[in-house]
Amino acid sequence: AGPAASAAAARTPEAAASEAAAAVAPEAPAADQEALPSGAECWVNGYSRKTCCDLYWGPTGDDHCWDGHFTFKRCCKLDDQVMQEAQRYADDSPPEPARPAAAAEEEQRRQAEAEAEQRRSSSEPAETQQERMKRAEAEARERVEVELRRRAQEEAQRARREQAAKLAEEQSKPKAEPEEEDGDAEGDAPAGQACPRGFQLVEDMDVPGADQFGHDNTFKRKTVESCAIECKKTPNCRSFEWSPTKTQCNLNKVAVGKGPKYQDFLFCKRTTKQASS
């Protein structure tokens, strides 16, 4: 009783459950054995993920499909090659850690259900099995597509949130003041009498009529800005003079004054590139 008792005590609960399942699990009927593939065909058409190793209804998943009783005997004819492979996998399988009795019973129940499903599917016509396999593949593809669409939607939402945050950050920044053209200042003229953008005030200078585009005292502009616009539109206009009292605008061919300031005319030289004739 000593050695036998010691061996019995050394067995784990799931090992005892596996032996009990093996004892009660019937072999495939002769008719089913005839319908099963054998030899090399077993690994291609019979014992494969589409039959015994289905990822969704297998007893312990694809990683452990070769373990336990849901193995070669339910998928292939019991020829020499199958038996050798079954023995090899049995010998190579590492011992599983001890599990509670309830877990062993649950595992045994799942294995029994899976074997019953396998026997049922084995008895179905080949056409029915193919339809089930096609349906399972279609469902698997659909799950993958749904997951890909979900991830794409999450990525699009994340990109929109980042874009909105970036836009809000840019809008919250204070707007920069517009810079002067060519970096030139407008001069130190009194308020309301500075030269417009693109021109610089020259103090106490004047251009004689010979260097102007006509001088008949009839070219009137109400503001210094409108006189500057005329200079910009006129090719080779390099400066202008404008009188706030006479509202007269004189356009000059030169940018340097040649005489003293005349009356209240403002002398504004152009700082931007000159228009070519």
Coordinates of N, CA and C in Angstrom, one line a residue, residues 26-29 32-33 51-52 70 73-75 111-125:
P26 N -15.4 8.5 -25.1 CA -15.4 7.4 -26.1 C -14.5 7.7 -27.3
E27 N -14.0 6.7 -27.9 CA -13.2 6.9 -29.1 C -14.2 7.2 -30.2
A28 N -13.7 7.8 -31.3 CA -14.6 8.1 -32.4 C -15.1 6.8 -33.0
P29 N -16.4 6.7 -33.3 CA -17.0 5.5 -33.9 C -16.2 5.2 -35.2
D32 N -17.1 7.3 -38.1 CA -16.5 8.7 -38.0 C -15.0 8.5 -38.4
Q33 N -14.3 7.4 -37.9 CA -12.9 7.2 -38.3 C -12.7 7.1 -39.8
T51 N -11.0 23.1 -37.8 CA -11.8 22.0 -37.3 C -11.6 21.9 -35.8
C52 N -10.4 21.4 -35.4 CA -10.2 21.1 -34.0 C -9.6 22.3 -33.2
F70 N -8.8 16.9 -26.3 CA -9.4 17.4 -27.5 C -8.2 17.5 -28.5
K73 N -7.0 12.2 -31.5 CA -8.0 11.1 -31.6 C -9.4 11.6 -32.1
R74 N -9.6 12.9 -31.9 CA -10.9 13.4 -32.4 C -10.9 14.1 -33.7
C75 N -9.7 14.1 -34.3 CA -9.5 14.8 -35.6 C -9.0 14.0 -36.7
Q111 N -14.1 20.6 -22.0 CA -13.6 19.6 -22.9 C -14.7 18.7 -23.4
A112 N -15.5 18.3 -22.5 CA -16.6 17.4 -22.9 C -17.5 18.0 -23.9
E113 N -17.9 19.3 -23.6 CA -18.7 20.0 -24.6 C -18.1 20.2 -25.9
A114 N -16.8 20.5 -25.9 CA -16.1 20.6 -27.2 C -16.0 19.3 -27.9
E115 N -15.8 18.2 -27.2 CA -15.7 16.9 -27.9 C -17.1 16.6 -28.5
A116 N -18.1 16.9 -27.7 CA -19.5 16.6 -28.2 C -19.8 17.4 -29.5
E117 N -19.3 18.7 -29.5 CA -19.5 19.5 -30.6 C -18.7 19.0 -31.8
Q118 N -17.5 18.5 -31.5 CA -16.7 18.0 -32.6 C -17.3 16.7 -33.2
R119 N -17.9 15.9 -32.3 CA -18.5 14.6 -32.8 C -19.7 15.0 -33.7
R120 N -20.5 16.0 -33.2 CA -21.6 16.5 -33.9 C -21.3 17.0 -35.3
S121 N -20.2 17.8 -35.3 CA -19.8 18.4 -36.6 C -19.2 17.3 -37.5
S122 N -18.6 16.3 -36.9 CA -18.0 15.2 -37.8 C -19.1 14.4 -38.5
S123 N -20.2 14.3 -37.8 CA -21.3 13.6 -38.4 C -22.1 14.4 -39.4
E124 N -21.9 15.7 -39.5 CA -22.6 16.5 -40.5 C -22.1 16.2 -41.9
P125 N -22.9 16.5 -42.9 CA -22.4 16.3 -44.3 C -21.2 17.3 -44.5

